[in-house]
CSV table of N, CA and C in Angstrom, one decimal:
chain,number,residue,atom,x,y,z
A,1379,MET,N,74.4,102.2,185.9
A,1379,MET,CA,72.8,101.4,186.4
A,1379,MET,C,72.0,101.9,185.2
A,1380,ALA,N,71.0,100.8,184.8
A,1380,ALA,CA,70.2,101.3,183.4
A,1380,ALA,C,69.2,102.3,183.8
A,1381,LYS,N,68.6,102.9,183.0
A,1381,LYS,CA,67.6,103.2,183.2
A,1381,LYS,C,66.3,103.0,183.2
A,1382,LEU,N,65.6,102.9,184.4
A,1382,LEU,CA,64.7,102.4,185.1
A,1382,LEU,C,63.4,102.6,185.4
A,1383,SER,N,63.2,104.0,185.3
A,1383,SER,CA,62.1,104.9,185.4
A,1383,SER,C,60.9,104.3,184.7
A,1384,MET,N,61.2,103.5,183.4
A,1384,MET,CA,59.6,102.8,182.8
A,1384,MET,C,59.3,102.0,184.0
A,1385,PHE,N,59.9,101.5,185.0
A,1385,PHE,CA,59.2,100.4,185.9
A,1385,PHE,C,59.0,101.2,187.0
A,1386,LEU,N,57.8,100.4,187.8
A,1386,LEU,CA,57.4,100.8,188.9
A,1386,LEU,C,58.4,101.1,190.2
A,1387,GLU,N,58.4,101.9,190.9
A,1387,GLU,CA,59.3,102.0,191.8
A,1387,GLU,C,60.0,100.7,192.7
A,1388,ARG,N,58.5,99.9,192.7
A,1388,ARG,CA,58.6,98.8,193.9
A,1388,ARG,C,59.4,97.6,192.9
A,1389,ASP,N,59.2,97.9,191.5
A,1389,ASP,CA,60.1,96.8,190.6
A,1389,ASP,C,61.5,97.3,189.9
A,1390,GLN,N,62.0,98.3,190.4
A,1390,GLN,CA,63.2,98.7,189.9
A,1390,GLN,C,64.4,97.8,190.3
A,1391,GLU,N,64.4,97.3,191.6
A,1391,GLU,CA,65.5,96.7,191.8
A,1391,GLU,C,65.8,95.4,191.3
A,1392,LYS,N,64.4,94.8,191.2
A,1392,LYS,CA,64.2,93.4,190.2
A,1392,LYS,C,64.8,93.5,188.9
A,1393,ALA,N,64.3,94.6,188.4
A,1393,ALA,CA,64.4,95.0,186.6
A,1393,ALA,C,65.9,95.2,186.7
A,1394,ASP,N,66.4,96.0,187.6
A,1394,ASP,CA,68.1,96.2,187.9
A,1394,ASP,C,68.8,95.0,187.6
A,1395,LYS,N,68.5,93.7,188.4
A,1395,LYS,CA,69.1,92.7,188.9
A,1395,LYS,C,68.9,91.6,187.6
A,1396,GLN,N,67.5,92.0,186.9
A,1396,GLN,CA,67.7,91.0,185.5
A,1396,GLN,C,68.2,91.7,184.7
A,1397,PHE,N,68.4,92.9,184.3
A,1397,PHE,CA,69.5,93.5,183.3
A,1397,PHE,C,70.7,93.2,183.4
A,1398,ALA,N,71.1,93.2,185.0
A,1398,ALA,CA,72.7,92.5,185.2
A,1398,ALA,C,72.8,91.4,184.4
A,1399,VAL,N,71.8,90.4,184.3
A,1399,VAL,CA,72.2,89.1,184.3
A,1399,VAL,C,71.9,88.9,182.5
A,1400,TYR,N,71.3,90.0,181.9
A,1400,TYR,CA,71.2,89.6,180.8
A,1400,TYR,C,72.2,90.4,180.0
A,1401,ASP,N,72.8,91.5,180.6
A,1401,ASP,CA,74.1,92.0,180.2
A,1401,ASP,C,75.2,91.1,180.4
A,1402,TYR,N,75.2,90.3,181.2
A,1402,TYR,CA,76.2,89.8,181.8
A,1402,TYR,C,76.1,88.6,180.5
A,1403,ASN,N,75.3,87.9,180.3
A,1403,ASN,CA,75.2,86.5,179.2
A,1403,ASN,C,75.3,87.3,177.7
A,1404,PHE,N,74.7,88.4,177.5
A,1404,PHE,CA,75.5,89.1,176.1
A,1404,PHE,C,76.4,89.2,175.8
A,1405,MET,N,77.2,90.1,177.1
A,1405,MET,CA,78.7,90.3,176.5
A,1405,MET,C,79.7,88.9,176.5
A,1406,HIS,N,79.3,87.8,177.2
A,1406,HIS,CA,79.8,86.5,177.0
A,1406,HIS,C,79.5,85.9,176.1
A,1407,ALA,N,78.2,85.9,175.7
A,1407,ALA,CA,77.8,85.2,174.0
A,1407,ALA,C,78.6,85.9,173.0
A,1408,ALA,N,79.0,87.2,173.0
A,1408,ALA,CA,79.4,88.1,171.8
A,1408,ALA,C,80.9,87.4,171.8
A,1409,ARG,N,81.3,87.6,173.0
A,1409,ARG,CA,83.2,87.4,173.4
A,1409,ARG,C,83.2,85.6,172.8
A,1410,TYR,N,82.4,85.0,173.2
A,1410,TYR,CA,82.6,83.6,172.4
A,1410,TYR,C,82.3,83.4,171.0
A,1411,VAL,N,81.5,84.0,170.5
A,1411,VAL,CA,81.2,84.0,169.2
A,1411,VAL,C,82.4,84.6,168.3
A,1412,ALA,N,82.8,85.7,168.8
A,1412,ALA,CA,84.1,86.2,168.2
A,1412,ALA,C,85.1,85.5,168.5
A,1413,GLN,N,85.3,84.4,169.4
A,1413,GLN,CA,86.4,83.6,169.4
A,1413,GLN,C,86.2,82.2,168.9
A,1414,GLY,N,85.1,82.3,168.0
A,1414,GLY,CA,84.7,81.0,167.6
A,1414,GLY,C,84.2,79.9,168.6
A,1415,GLU,N,83.6,79.9,169.4
A,1415,GLU,CA,83.4,79.3,170.6
A,1415,GLU,C,81.9,79.2,170.5
A,1416,PHE,N,81.3,78.4,169.4
A,1416,PHE,CA,79.8,78.5,169.4
A,1416,PHE,C,79.1,77.8,170.3
A,1417,GLU,N,79.6,76.7,170.5
A,1417,GLU,CA,78.9,75.8,171.9
A,1417,GLU,C,78.5,76.7,173.1
A,1418,LYS,N,79.8,77.4,173.9
A,1418,LYS,CA,80.0,78.1,174.6
A,1418,LYS,C,78.8,79.6,174.6
A,1419,ALA,N,79.0,79.9,173.2
A,1419,ALA,CA,78.1,80.9,173.1
A,1419,ALA,C,76.6,80.5,173.1
A,1420,ALA,N,76.4,79.4,172.6
A,1420,ALA,CA,75.2,79.0,172.8
A,1420,ALA,C,74.6,78.8,174.0
A,1421,VAL,N,75.5,78.3,175.1
A,1421,VAL,CA,74.8,78.3,176.4
A,1421,VAL,C,74.5,80.0,176.8
A,1422,HIS,N,75.2,80.8,176.6
A,1422,HIS,CA,74.9,82.3,176.8
A,1422,HIS,C,73.4,83.0,176.5
A,1423,HIS,N,73.5,82.4,175.1
A,1423,HIS,CA,72.3,82.9,174.3
A,1423,HIS,C,70.9,82.2,174.9
A,1424,ARG,N,71.2,81.0,175.4
A,1424,ARG,CA,70.1,80.5,175.9
A,1424,ARG,C,69.7,81.3,177.5
A,1425,ASN,N,70.5,81.5,178.1
A,1425,ASN,CA,70.5,82.0,179.3
A,1425,ASN,C,69.7,83.8,179.0
A,1426,LEU,N,70.1,84.2,177.6
A,1426,LEU,CA,69.5,85.4,177.4
A,1426,LEU,C,68.1,85.4,177.2
A,1427,ALA,N,67.4,84.1,176.5
A,1427,ALA,CA,66.4,84.0,176.1
A,1427,ALA,C,65.3,83.9,177.4
A,1428,ASN,N,66.2,83.2,178.5
A,1428,ASN,CA,65.5,82.9,179.9
A,1428,ASN,C,65.4,84.0,180.8
A,1429,ALA,N,66.2,84.9,180.5
A,1429,ALA,CA,66.3,86.2,181.4
A,1429,ALA,C,65.2,87.2,181.2
């Protein structure tokens, strides 16, 4: 779990879910870049921007 103390108590669950989405997309984007799969990486980078 990420450090969520900067968020109000009522917003911490939502922030944790958003962080999980961001982390998922970041890790997949990095993996696809390393594999040279730039179109797939771009999809995850777009998702990062929208997270």
